[in-house]
GROMACS .gro file of C-alpha atoms in nm:
model
  496
    1MET     CA    1  -0.699   9.727   0.818
    2LYS     CA    2  -0.972   9.491   0.925
    3ALA     CA    3  -1.321   9.529   0.782
    4ASN     CA    4  -1.563   9.711   1.011
    5GLU     CA    5  -1.852   9.519   1.160
    6ALA     CA    6  -2.102   9.662   0.911
    7ALA     CA    7  -1.915   9.521   0.611
    8THR     CA    8  -2.061   9.183   0.519
    9ARG     CA    9  -1.820   8.945   0.357
   10LEU     CA   10  -1.875   8.918  -0.015
   11GLY     CA   11  -1.812   8.546  -0.013
   12ASP     CA   12  -2.084   8.509   0.246
   13LEU     CA   13  -2.321   8.707   0.024
   14LEU     CA   14  -2.271   8.452  -0.251
   15ILE     CA   15  -2.361   8.176  -0.005
   16ARG     CA   16  -2.672   8.353   0.119
   17ALA     CA   17  -2.773   8.429  -0.240
   18LYS     CA   18  -2.747   8.054  -0.307
   19ARG     CA   19  -2.489   8.108  -0.579
   20VAL     CA   20  -2.234   7.888  -0.401
   21THR     CA   21  -2.237   7.666  -0.093
   22GLU     CA   22  -2.034   7.679   0.226
   23THR     CA   23  -1.859   7.363   0.105
   24ASP     CA   24  -1.767   7.544  -0.219
   25VAL     CA   25  -1.617   7.832  -0.021
   26ALA     CA   26  -1.423   7.594   0.203
   27ARG     CA   27  -1.280   7.416  -0.103
   28ALA     CA   28  -1.194   7.745  -0.271
   29LEU     CA   29  -1.020   7.873   0.044
   30GLU     CA   30  -0.818   7.552   0.062
   31ARG     CA   31  -0.718   7.595  -0.301
   32GLY     CA   32  -0.620   7.953  -0.227
   33ARG     CA   33  -0.392   7.841   0.054
   34GLN     CA   34  -0.219   7.605  -0.187
   35TYR     CA   35  -0.202   7.814  -0.503
   36GLY     CA   36  -0.291   8.170  -0.394
   37GLY     CA   37  -0.541   8.396  -0.564
   38ARG     CA   38  -0.868   8.555  -0.466
   39LEU     CA   39  -1.162   8.355  -0.345
   40GLY     CA   40  -1.370   8.447  -0.651
   41ASP     CA   41  -1.103   8.320  -0.889
   42ASN     CA   42  -1.075   7.998  -0.691
   43LEU     CA   43  -1.452   7.948  -0.689
   44VAL     CA   44  -1.445   7.971  -1.068
   45ALA     CA   45  -1.147   7.736  -1.084
   46ILE     CA   46  -1.326   7.461  -0.890
   47GLY     CA   47  -1.641   7.505  -1.100
   48ALA     CA   48  -1.861   7.639  -0.817
   49ILE     CA   49  -1.963   7.943  -1.022
   50ASP     CA   50  -1.897   8.054  -1.377
   51ARG     CA   51  -1.694   8.364  -1.453
   52ASP     CA   52  -1.979   8.556  -1.622
   53THR     CA   53  -2.214   8.505  -1.327
   54LEU     CA   54  -1.945   8.606  -1.080
   55GLU     CA   55  -1.851   8.919  -1.271
   56SER     CA   56  -2.218   9.012  -1.311
   57LEU     CA   57  -2.270   8.985  -0.936
   58LEU     CA   58  -1.953   9.178  -0.856
   59HIS     CA   59  -2.050   9.450  -1.103
   60ARG     CA   60  -2.369   9.515  -0.907
   61ILE     CA   61  -2.191   9.553  -0.572
   62PRO     CA   62  -2.147   9.924  -0.487
   63ALA     CA   63  -1.774   9.991  -0.468
   64GLU     CA   64  -1.630  10.147  -0.157
   65PRO     CA   65  -1.545  10.516  -0.218
   66THR     CA   66  -1.175  10.598  -0.190
   67THR     CA   67  -1.207  10.978  -0.167
   68ILE     CA   68  -1.456  11.230  -0.032
   69ALA     CA   69  -1.539  11.331  -0.390
   70ALA     CA   70  -1.626  10.969  -0.474
   71THR     CA   71  -1.902  10.969  -0.211
   72GLY     CA   72  -2.094  11.223  -0.418
   73ILE     CA   73  -2.165  11.429  -0.104
   74ASP     CA   74  -2.013  11.772  -0.034
   75GLU     CA   75  -1.724  11.757   0.215
   76LYS     CA   76  -1.881  12.029   0.431
   77GLU     CA   77  -2.200  11.823   0.461
   78LEU     CA   78  -2.003  11.510   0.552
   79THR     CA   79  -1.790  11.696   0.805
   80GLY     CA   80  -2.102  11.843   0.962
   81LEU     CA   81  -2.266  11.500   0.972
   82LEU     CA   82  -1.961  11.353   1.148
   83VAL     CA   83  -1.965  11.630   1.408
   84LYS     CA   84  -2.338  11.572   1.472
   85LEU     CA   85  -2.280  11.199   1.509
   86ILE     CA   86  -2.006  11.261   1.765
   87TYR     CA   87  -2.233  11.507   1.945
   88THR     CA   88  -2.553  11.296   1.952
   89ARG     CA   89  -2.395  10.953   2.005
   90HIS     CA   90  -2.110  11.061   2.233
   91LEU     CA   91  -1.849  10.904   2.005
   92THR     CA   92  -1.487  10.926   2.106
   93THR     CA   93  -1.272  10.700   1.888
   94LEU     CA   94  -1.201  10.685   1.517
   95ARG     CA   95  -1.338  10.328   1.514
   96GLN     CA   96  -1.674  10.447   1.650
   97CYS     CA   97  -1.687  10.727   1.391
   98ILE     CA   98  -1.623  10.484   1.104
   99GLU     CA   99  -1.897  10.254   1.227
  100ALA     CA  100  -2.148  10.538   1.268
  101ILE     CA  101  -2.096  10.722   0.939
  102LYS     CA  102  -2.036  10.404   0.732
  103LEU     CA  103  -1.738  10.547   0.542
  104PRO     CA  104  -1.386  10.399   0.512
  105TYR     CA  105  -1.087  10.483   0.725
  106GLN     CA  106  -0.914  10.719   0.482
  107ILE     CA  107  -1.227  10.930   0.429
  108VAL     CA  108  -1.318  10.953   0.798
  109SER     CA  109  -0.958  11.045   0.880
  110GLU     CA  110  -0.980  11.330   0.630
  111LEU     CA  111  -1.316  11.446   0.773
  112VAL     CA  112  -1.165  11.444   1.121
  113ARG     CA  113  -0.878  11.658   0.996
  114LEU     CA  114  -1.125  11.904   0.841
  115ALA     CA  115  -1.320  11.920   1.168
  116ILE     CA  116  -1.000  11.987   1.363
  117ASP     CA  117  -0.899  12.261   1.117
  118GLY     CA  118  -1.245  12.412   1.164
  119HIS     CA  119  -1.196  12.411   1.545
  120LYS     CA  120  -1.483  12.169   1.599
  121LEU     CA  121  -1.269  11.877   1.722
  122HIS     CA  122  -0.948  11.834   1.911
  123ALA     CA  123  -0.735  11.523   1.947
  124LEU     CA  124  -0.704  11.345   2.280
  125GLY     CA  125  -0.440  11.091   2.177
  126MET     CA  126  -0.402  10.716   2.133
  127ARG     CA  127  -0.594  10.481   2.361
  128SER     CA  128  -0.402  10.184   2.231
  129LEU     CA  129  -0.044  10.170   2.106
  130ASN     CA  130  -0.134   9.887   1.868
  131ASP     CA  131  -0.442  10.021   1.694
  132SER     CA  132  -0.477  10.362   1.528
  133LEU     CA  133  -0.854  10.312   1.521
  134ASP     CA  134  -0.854  10.380   1.894
  135PHE     CA  135  -0.724  10.735   1.850
  136ALA     CA  136  -0.963  10.952   2.055
  137TYR     CA  137  -1.120  11.289   1.980
  138SER     CA  138  -1.348  11.529   2.162
  139LEU     CA  139  -1.574  11.814   2.054
  140THR     CA  140  -1.461  12.167   2.127
  141GLU     CA  141  -1.700  12.426   2.267
  142GLU     CA  142  -1.733  12.561   1.914
  143GLY     CA  143  -1.807  12.210   1.788
  144ARG     CA  144  -2.082  12.153   2.044
  145ARG     CA  145  -2.238  12.492   1.971
  146TRP     CA  146  -2.226  12.433   1.597
  147ALA     CA  147  -2.368  12.078   1.623
  148ASN     CA  148  -2.656  12.199   1.839
  149GLU     CA  149  -2.742  12.475   1.591
  150ASP     CA  150  -2.713  12.248   1.288
  151MET     CA  151  -2.947  11.994   1.450
  152ASP     CA  152  -3.217  12.261   1.429
  153ARG     CA  153  -3.157  12.289   1.054
  154LEU     CA  154  -3.132  11.915   0.984
  155HIS     CA  155  -3.178  11.667   1.267
  156TYR     CA  156  -3.044  11.374   1.067
  157ALA     CA  157  -2.748  11.206   1.237
  158GLY     CA  158  -2.700  10.865   1.079
  159PRO     CA  159  -2.496  10.687   0.813
  160ALA     CA  160  -2.376  10.906   0.527
  161PRO     CA  161  -2.637  10.927   0.251
  162VAL     CA  162  -2.580  10.839  -0.114
  163PRO     CA  163  -2.662  11.097  -0.383
  164ILE     CA  164  -2.976  11.040  -0.587
  165GLU     CA  165  -2.767  10.984  -0.902
  166GLN     CA  166  -2.583  10.690  -0.744
  167PHE     CA  167  -2.912  10.557  -0.606
  168ASN     CA  168  -3.076  10.558  -0.949
  169GLU     CA  169  -2.773  10.391  -1.108
  170GLN     CA  170  -2.772  10.114  -0.847
  171ILE     CA  171  -3.147  10.051  -0.883
  172ASN     CA  172  -3.102  10.000  -1.257
  173LEU     CA  173  -2.813   9.760  -1.197
  174GLN     CA  174  -3.022   9.537  -0.970
  175LYS     CA  175  -3.363   9.544  -1.138
  176LEU     CA  176  -3.567   9.226  -1.142
  177THR     CA  177  -3.531   9.170  -1.515
  178ASN     CA  178  -3.157   9.112  -1.469
  179GLU     CA  179  -3.246   8.776  -1.312
  180ILE     CA  180  -3.402   8.509  -1.534
  181ILE     CA  181  -3.653   8.280  -1.364
  182SER     CA  182  -3.680   7.920  -1.482
  183ILE     CA  183  -3.989   7.701  -1.472
  184ASP     CA  184  -3.811   7.459  -1.237
  185ARG     CA  185  -3.742   7.737  -0.989
  186ILE     CA  186  -4.109   7.838  -0.986
  187ARG     CA  187  -4.219   7.477  -0.941
  188ALA     CA  188  -3.986   7.441  -0.642
  189THR     CA  189  -4.110   7.766  -0.487
  190VAL     CA  190  -4.480   7.672  -0.507
  191ALA     CA  191  -4.430   7.301  -0.443
  192ASP     CA  192  -4.637   7.311  -0.124
  193LEU     CA  193  -4.926   7.490  -0.297
  194GLU     CA  194  -5.181   7.322  -0.520
  195ILE     CA  195  -5.106   7.513  -0.841
  196ASP     CA  196  -5.205   7.405  -1.190
  197GLU     CA  197  -4.922   7.364  -1.441
  198GLU     CA  198  -5.102   7.608  -1.669
  199MET     CA  199  -5.082   7.878  -1.403
  200ILE     CA  200  -4.708   7.817  -1.358
  201GLU     CA  201  -4.666   7.862  -1.732
  202GLN     CA  202  -4.841   8.200  -1.703
  203ILE     CA  203  -4.650   8.312  -1.393
  204GLY     CA  204  -4.303   8.259  -1.541
  205PRO     CA  205  -4.325   8.506  -1.832
  206ALA     CA  206  -4.500   8.757  -1.605
  207LEU     CA  207  -4.215   8.750  -1.350
  208ASN     CA  208  -3.943   8.764  -1.616
  209SER     CA  209  -4.108   9.067  -1.775
  210GLY     CA  210  -4.089   9.277  -1.457
  211ARG     CA  211  -4.424   9.427  -1.556
  212ALA     CA  212  -4.744   9.472  -1.356
  213ILE     CA  213  -4.960   9.168  -1.284
  214LEU     CA  214  -5.332   9.141  -1.212
  215LEU     CA  215  -5.445   8.846  -1.000
  216TYR     CA  216  -5.822   8.811  -0.992
  217GLY     CA  217  -6.082   8.557  -0.893
  218PRO     CA  218  -6.319   8.467  -0.609
  219PRO     CA  219  -6.194   8.510  -0.251
  220GLY     CA  220  -6.020   8.236  -0.057
  221ASN     CA  221  -5.830   8.069  -0.341
  222GLY     CA  222  -5.475   8.173  -0.264
  223LYS     CA  223  -5.414   8.497  -0.456
  224THR     CA  224  -5.225   8.652  -0.166
  225SER     CA  225  -5.029   8.333  -0.090
  226LEU     CA  226  -4.933   8.309  -0.455
  227ALA     CA  227  -4.825   8.673  -0.474
  228LEU     CA  228  -4.610   8.639  -0.161
  229ARG     CA  229  -4.424   8.351  -0.327
  230PHE     CA  230  -4.338   8.561  -0.630
  231VAL     CA  231  -4.057   8.752  -0.464
  232SER     CA  232  -3.908   8.441  -0.305
  233VAL     CA  233  -3.850   8.304  -0.656
  234PHE     CA  234  -3.578   8.566  -0.702
  235LYS     CA  235  -3.241   8.485  -0.545
  236ASP     CA  236  -3.022   8.787  -0.618
  237VAL     CA  237  -2.901   9.006  -0.334
  238ILE     CA  238  -2.973   9.376  -0.378
  239TYR     CA  239  -2.831   9.680  -0.199
  240VAL     CA  240  -3.046   9.932  -0.014
  241PRO     CA  241  -2.903  10.264   0.113
  242PHE     CA  242  -2.960  10.390   0.463
  243ALA     CA  243  -3.050  10.729   0.317
  244VAL     CA  244  -3.049  10.927  -0.010
  245GLU     CA  245  -2.953  11.292  -0.057
  246VAL     CA  246  -3.145  11.516  -0.298
  247GLU     CA  247  -3.077  11.891  -0.320
  248GLY     CA  248  -2.937  11.890   0.034
  249GLN     CA  249  -3.244  11.704   0.166
  250ILE     CA  250  -3.221  11.361   0.333
  251ILE     CA  251  -3.461  11.077   0.249
  252ARG     CA  252  -3.454  10.766   0.471
  253VAL     CA  253  -3.485  10.450   0.261
  254PHE     CA  254  -3.371  10.144   0.456
  255ASP     CA  255  -3.660  10.011   0.666
  256PRO     CA  256  -3.597   9.704   0.886
  257SER     CA  257  -3.968   9.621   0.873
  258VAL     CA  258  -3.945   9.586   0.495
  259HIS     CA  259  -3.584   9.510   0.407
  260ILE     CA  260  -3.441   9.179   0.528
  261GLU     CA  261  -3.067   9.216   0.564
  262VAL     CA  262  -2.837   8.941   0.439
  263LYS     CA  263  -2.632   8.875   0.748
  264ARG     CA  264  -2.304   8.694   0.782
  265THR     CA  265  -2.300   8.330   0.878
  266SER     CA  266  -2.177   8.238   1.225
  267GLY     CA  267  -1.853   8.102   1.088
  268ASP     CA  268  -1.758   8.431   0.921
  269GLU     CA  269  -1.543   8.590   1.189
  270GLU     CA  270  -1.364   8.923   1.187
  271GLY     CA  271  -1.032   8.896   1.009
  272ASP     CA  272  -1.131   8.582   0.819
  273SER     CA  273  -1.013   8.577   0.458
  274SER     CA  274  -1.353   8.491   0.309
  275PHE     CA  275  -1.358   8.779   0.062
  276VAL     CA  276  -1.436   8.743  -0.305
  277ARG     CA  277  -1.206   9.041  -0.343
  278GLN     CA  278  -0.978   9.201  -0.088
  279ASP     CA  279  -1.165   9.531  -0.100
  280ILE     CA  280  -1.495   9.602   0.079
  281TYR     CA  281  -1.821   9.725  -0.069
  282ASP     CA  282  -1.967  10.064   0.020
  283ALA     CA  283  -2.104  10.027   0.375
  284ARG     CA  284  -2.362  10.300   0.313
  285TRP     CA  285  -2.554  10.025   0.131
  286ILE     CA  286  -2.705   9.724   0.309
  287PRO     CA  287  -2.718   9.388   0.129
  288CYS     CA  288  -3.079   9.266   0.140
  289PHE     CA  289  -3.309   9.009  -0.010
  290ARG     CA  290  -3.552   9.151  -0.262
  291PRO     CA  291  -3.834   9.320  -0.068
  292ILE     CA  292  -4.204   9.264  -0.089
  293ILE     CA  293  -4.441   9.529   0.044
  294VAL     CA  294  -4.804   9.440   0.104
  295THR     CA  295  -5.080   9.696   0.144
  296GLY     CA  296  -5.452   9.639   0.175
  297GLY     CA  297  -5.755   9.847   0.256
  298GLU     CA  298  -5.545  10.088   0.462
  299MET     CA  299  -5.359  10.221   0.158
  300SER     CA  300  -5.384  10.595   0.093
  301MET     CA  301  -5.232  10.838  -0.156
  302GLU     CA  302  -5.006  10.977   0.118
  303MET     CA  303  -4.824  10.643   0.127
  304LEU     CA  304  -4.707  10.706  -0.230
  305ASP     CA  305  -4.554  11.047  -0.155
  306LEU     CA  306  -4.248  11.156   0.038
  307ARG     CA  307  -4.340  11.202   0.405
  308TYR     CA  308  -4.177  11.510   0.553
  309GLU     CA  309  -4.098  11.489   0.924
  310THR     CA  310  -4.118  11.836   1.072
  311THR     CA  311  -3.916  11.757   1.384
  312SER     CA  312  -3.615  11.610   1.204
  313HIS     CA  313  -3.654  11.801   0.875
  314THR     CA  314  -3.596  11.475   0.687
  315TYR     CA  315  -3.815  11.262   0.460
  316GLU     CA  316  -3.933  10.904   0.478
  317ALA     CA  317  -3.933  10.726   0.143
  318PRO     CA  318  -4.276  10.625   0.009
  319LEU     CA  319  -4.368  10.258  -0.001
  320HIS     CA  320  -4.301  10.206  -0.370
  321MET     CA  321  -3.954  10.359  -0.333
  322LYS     CA  322  -3.877  10.108  -0.057
  323ALA     CA  323  -4.006   9.828  -0.280
  324LEU     CA  324  -3.763   9.904  -0.565
  325GLY     CA  325  -3.596   9.587  -0.683
  326GLY     CA  326  -3.877   9.375  -0.540
  327CYS     CA  327  -4.256   9.349  -0.543
  328PHE     CA  328  -4.538   9.580  -0.437
  329LEU     CA  329  -4.860   9.390  -0.365
  330ILE     CA  330  -5.186   9.583  -0.349
  331ASP     CA  331  -5.412   9.330  -0.183
  332ASP     CA  332  -5.792   9.353  -0.195
  333PHE     CA  333  -5.761   9.607  -0.475
  334GLY     CA  334  -6.077   9.813  -0.498
  335ARG     CA  335  -6.131   9.827  -0.122
  336GLN     CA  336  -5.873  10.097  -0.041
  337LEU     CA  337  -5.938  10.430   0.126
  338ILE     CA  338  -5.882  10.586  -0.217
  339SER     CA  339  -6.080  10.506  -0.530
  340PRO     CA  340  -5.930  10.265  -0.782
  341ALA     CA  341  -5.936  10.539  -1.046
  342THR     CA  342  -5.730  10.775  -0.827
  343LEU     CA  343  -5.466  10.512  -0.759
  344LEU     CA  344  -5.450  10.400  -1.121
  345ASN     CA  345  -5.414  10.757  -1.244
  346ARG     CA  346  -5.121  10.804  -1.005
  347TRP     CA  347  -4.939  10.502  -1.150
  348ILE     CA  348  -5.049  10.494  -1.512
  349VAL     CA  349  -4.733  10.674  -1.630
  350PRO     CA  350  -4.479  10.495  -1.402
  351LEU     CA  351  -4.611  10.154  -1.503
  352GLU     CA  352  -4.566  10.244  -1.868
  353SER     CA  353  -4.241  10.444  -1.861
  354ARG     CA  354  -4.071  10.265  -1.566
  355VAL     CA  355  -3.996  10.606  -1.415
  356ASP     CA  356  -4.159  10.801  -1.131
  357TYR     CA  357  -4.127  11.156  -1.003
  358LEU     CA  358  -4.134  11.264  -0.638
  359LYS     CA  359  -4.155  11.615  -0.500
  360LEU     CA  360  -3.973  11.775  -0.206
  361ASN     CA  361  -4.132  12.036   0.021
  362THR     CA  362  -3.920  12.294  -0.157
  363GLY     CA  363  -4.116  12.223  -0.476
  364LYS     CA  364  -3.819  12.051  -0.640
  365SER     CA  365  -3.911  11.731  -0.827
  366PHE     CA  366  -3.669  11.450  -0.892
  367ARG     CA  367  -3.674  11.125  -1.084
  368ILE     CA  368  -3.637  10.766  -0.964
  369PRO     CA  369  -3.661  10.436  -1.157
  370PHE     CA  370  -3.985  10.243  -1.117
  371GLU     CA  371  -3.819   9.903  -1.125
  372GLU     CA  372  -4.047   9.671  -0.931
  373ILE     CA  373  -4.330   9.431  -0.999
  374VAL     CA  374  -4.665   9.579  -0.897
  375ILE     CA  375  -4.925   9.311  -0.827
  376PHE     CA  376  -5.293   9.403  -0.810
  377SER     CA  377  -5.494   9.133  -0.632
  378THR     CA  378  -5.873   9.153  -0.629
  379ASN     CA  379  -6.186   8.943  -0.589
  380LEU     CA  380  -6.393   9.211  -0.763
  381GLU     CA  381  -6.463   9.221  -1.135
  382PRO     CA  382  -6.162   9.386  -1.306
  383GLU     CA  383  -6.381   9.557  -1.567
  384GLU     CA  384  -6.567   9.734  -1.287
  385LEU     CA  385  -6.244   9.858  -1.125
  386MET     CA  386  -6.050   9.997  -1.420
  387ASP     CA  387  -6.112  10.126  -1.768
  388PRO     CA  388  -5.986   9.955  -2.085
  389ALA     CA  389  -5.690  10.194  -2.110
  390PHE     CA  390  -5.551  10.082  -1.777
  391LEU     CA  391  -5.632   9.715  -1.832
  392ARG     CA  392  -5.420   9.741  -2.145
  393ARG     CA  393  -5.128   9.856  -1.929
  394LEU     CA  394  -5.151   9.540  -1.719
  395PRO     CA  395  -4.997   9.295  -1.966
  396TYR     CA  396  -5.040   8.990  -1.740
  397LYS     CA  397  -5.384   8.903  -1.607
  398ILE     CA  398  -5.394   8.573  -1.420
  399GLU     CA  399  -5.719   8.424  -1.293
  400VAL     CA  400  -5.685   8.237  -0.965
  401GLY     CA  401  -6.005   8.036  -0.967
  402PRO     CA  402  -6.158   7.775  -0.737
  403PRO     CA  403  -5.998   7.428  -0.728
  404ASP     CA  404  -6.162   7.141  -0.908
  405ALA     CA  405  -6.269   6.833  -0.713
  406VAL     CA  406  -5.933   6.658  -0.758
  407ARG     CA  407  -5.727   6.954  -0.634
  408PHE     CA  408  -5.978   7.020  -0.355
  409ARG     CA  409  -5.936   6.663  -0.234
  410ARG     CA  410  -5.554   6.692  -0.233
  411ILE     CA  411  -5.574   7.016  -0.036
  412PHE     CA  412  -5.812   6.850   0.211
  413GLU     CA  413  -5.587   6.547   0.257
  414ALA     CA  414  -5.288   6.773   0.324
  415ALA     CA  415  -5.484   6.973   0.583
  416CYS     CA  416  -5.587   6.653   0.763
  417GLU     CA  417  -5.231   6.523   0.762
  418ARG     CA  418  -5.097   6.845   0.914
  419GLU     CA  419  -5.345   6.827   1.202
  420GLY     CA  420  -5.329   6.451   1.252
  421VAL     CA  421  -5.694   6.390   1.165
  422ALA     CA  422  -5.788   6.065   0.992
  423PHE     CA  423  -5.904   6.119   0.634
  424SER     CA  424  -6.156   5.894   0.456
  425ASP     CA  425  -6.350   5.896   0.132
  426GLU     CA  426  -6.674   5.887   0.328
  427VAL     CA  427  -6.589   6.199   0.527
  428PHE     CA  428  -6.465   6.385   0.220
  429CYS     CA  429  -6.777   6.305   0.015
  430ALA     CA  430  -7.003   6.412   0.302
  431ILE     CA  431  -6.823   6.745   0.340
  432ALA     CA  432  -6.814   6.807  -0.037
  433ARG     CA  433  -7.188   6.740  -0.059
  434LYS     CA  434  -7.264   6.982   0.225
  435ILE     CA  435  -7.055   7.256   0.064
  436ASN     CA  436  -7.187   7.216  -0.291
  437TYR     CA  437  -7.551   7.120  -0.239
  438GLU     CA  438  -7.656   7.226   0.109
  439LYS     CA  439  -7.465   7.555   0.117
  440MET     CA  440  -7.468   7.608  -0.261
  441LEU     CA  441  -7.102   7.714  -0.254
  442GLU     CA  442  -6.819   7.657  -0.497
  443PHE     CA  443  -6.512   7.487  -0.362
  444ALA     CA  444  -6.250   7.733  -0.237
  445ALA     CA  445  -5.888   7.660  -0.153
  446PHE     CA  446  -5.930   7.788   0.203
  447HIS     CA  447  -6.222   7.552   0.286
  448PRO     CA  448  -6.019   7.243   0.387
  449LYS     CA  449  -5.799   7.422   0.641
  450PHE     CA  450  -6.097   7.620   0.772
  451ILE     CA  451  -6.307   7.306   0.829
  452VAL     CA  452  -6.025   7.094   0.972
  453ASP     CA  453  -5.916   7.371   1.210
  454GLN     CA  454  -6.271   7.416   1.337
  455VAL     CA  455  -6.328   7.043   1.384
  456VAL     CA  456  -5.999   7.012   1.575
  457ALA     CA  457  -6.091   7.311   1.793
  458THR     CA  458  -6.428   7.156   1.876
  459CYS     CA  459  -6.268   6.822   1.962
  460ARG     CA  460  -6.021   6.990   2.197
  461PHE     CA  461  -6.299   7.181   2.364
  462MET     CA  462  -6.487   6.854   2.415
  463GLY     CA  463  -6.174   6.688   2.553
  464GLN     CA  464  -6.159   6.441   2.266
  465ALA     CA  465  -5.888   6.337   2.022
  466PRO     CA  466  -5.919   6.514   1.684
  467HIS     CA  467  -6.165   6.327   1.464
  468PHE     CA  468  -6.451   6.391   1.225
  469GLU     CA  469  -6.800   6.356   1.367
  470PRO     CA  470  -7.120   6.455   1.180
  471ARG     CA  471  -7.225   6.729   1.419
  472PHE     CA  472  -6.869   6.869   1.439
  473ILE     CA  473  -6.860   6.880   1.059
  474ASP     CA  474  -7.196   7.059   1.057
  475TYR     CA  475  -7.065   7.323   1.299
  476ALA     CA  476  -6.764   7.389   1.075
  477VAL     CA  477  -6.948   7.391   0.741
  478ASN     CA  478  -7.221   7.616   0.881
  479ASN     CA  479  -6.950   7.873   0.961
  480LEU     CA  480  -6.858   7.897   0.593
  481LYS     CA  481  -7.173   8.091   0.519
  482VAL     CA  482  -7.409   8.303   0.724
  483LEU     CA  483  -7.758   8.158   0.723
  484ALA     CA  484  -8.000   8.381   0.537
  485ARG     CA  485  -8.262   8.535   0.761
  486LYS     CA  486  -8.623   8.493   0.658
  487ASP     CA  487  -8.828   8.796   0.557
  488PRO     CA  488  -8.981   8.923   0.886
  489THR     CA  489  -9.304   9.024   0.710
  490ILE     CA  490  -9.353   8.667   0.592
  491ARG     CA  491  -9.286   8.536   0.944
  492GLN     CA  492  -9.540   8.777   1.093
  493THR     CA  493  -9.802   8.681   0.835
  494THR     CA  494  -9.746   8.315   0.900
  495SER     CA  495  -9.774   8.357   1.278
  496LYS     CA  496 -10.122   8.497   1.240
   0.00000   0.00000   0.00000
C-alpha cells in the first residue's frame, strides 16, 4: 500500500539532515533503475554516504510496529482511542482512521475488527472498488454512548501514544553525544559572529560532552546569540512522539512551538520510490530538528513539572522533557521568579546522573533520561549565584567578555555595511572615544548595531540619507547610558 501522508520519506530525511544531497538521491535512484536495490544501498555504492553512517542513522529510526503487541499499548486502550477518534473527528473511512491514529493498515484493520466485535462499529461498505482504504464504517448507538462516557474519563483523542519504555529507549538512541562536532562545523556555524578562536576551542569540547555549560560575562556581548547557535551545530534528525503513555496516563510531548518538523521536499510525491528502505518508520513519532528551548525571567518551578489538565485529564510535558535531544537555555540566570538555589537544587541530581524523575497526580513516579545540554547564561557573578558544589557540576564555564578594539571595529564595519552607512576611521575613532572616555563604558558587542540603528532612524526622521553627523552620534551614544542625576541637596545649596 502507499505510505500515508504523515510518513516522511526516509531518503528525504537524509537530505534534510544534510547527510546526502538531492543530486546524490537522483543518482542513486538512477542506479537503482539500472541495477535494482534499495536507495540506501545505492547511496553507499555511489559514495554519497558510508555504510556505518547509514546504518547508524537507520538504527535510530523507530520501526513501524507490525502487531498491536508491538505498539506497547493495550489493545483495549487502542480500540477505545480509535472509537473516540471516530466519534470526535467524524471519521468514516479506514484511510481517515489510519491518518488520525498514526498506526499502520494491518493494526488499524485489527482494531476496527475488535470494535465491530464489541458492537461499537458497523461496516457501511466500500466507497471505491479500487481502494480498500475507502471502506467506510459508522459508530453504533452503543459506540457513541461508550465514546461519550470514555471522554469523561480521558478526553485525549489524538495519535496513539508510545509507552514510556519505548520513549526512554529512543531518547538514549538519539542523544547529543552520538553526534561528534568538528571545529570546522563550529567555525561555519558562527562565521557571521565575531568569535575568538580560543572561544571556539572551548565550545567544541563542551558541545561534544553533552554536559551543562555556564556562559557568563557583562551584558550585551552575545551570550544568547552564541547559545542559540549551539543547537544549529548539530545536524542529526531526532524523533519526537505525539504523546507518551505512563500507567494509563497520557502525556503530550510534541509541541509545534518548540519542535521543528523535518518536512518532505516538494519533489517527494506520494508513491515516489525515494525510500531508503521499503518499509515506513513508526508514524507515532515525528522527525524533527534538535530543539532548543529558551526561558528567561518568566521561568518557574511549575514549568519543570508535569502539568495536569483537569478538563482533558491528560498531562503536558515539562519544558526539559520537550528539550530532550537538544538544548535548554536558561537566559538571564539569576533573574527568574524562583531563586537560583531552588532551581539548582531541582537539577543537581539530573545534571550529574543524566536521569530525572517526574510524578503523576496519582503519586506514581517514573524515570526519563536527562539527555540534553543545559546552558546557564548570566551577566551576574557566578560565585554569587551558586555554591562551589554546584559550580563543580558545571564542567564547562565560558566567559563571553567584551570585544577588544580590533573586534569592535570589525563589528562596527559590518553594522554600517548592513545599513548602507559610510564608515570612516574618523567616525569610528570619535565614537570609540565617546564610549570609552565620555561615557566611561567598556566596549560591548551590541554597541555598533545600537548606534548605527539609532543614527539611521534619526536620519530617516529628518528626511535625510543615512549618514553620520556629530549631533546624531551624540543622540545615539547618549542612549547607551542614563545620565546620572545630581544630588538634589547639592543643587538646592548651590541655588542659594
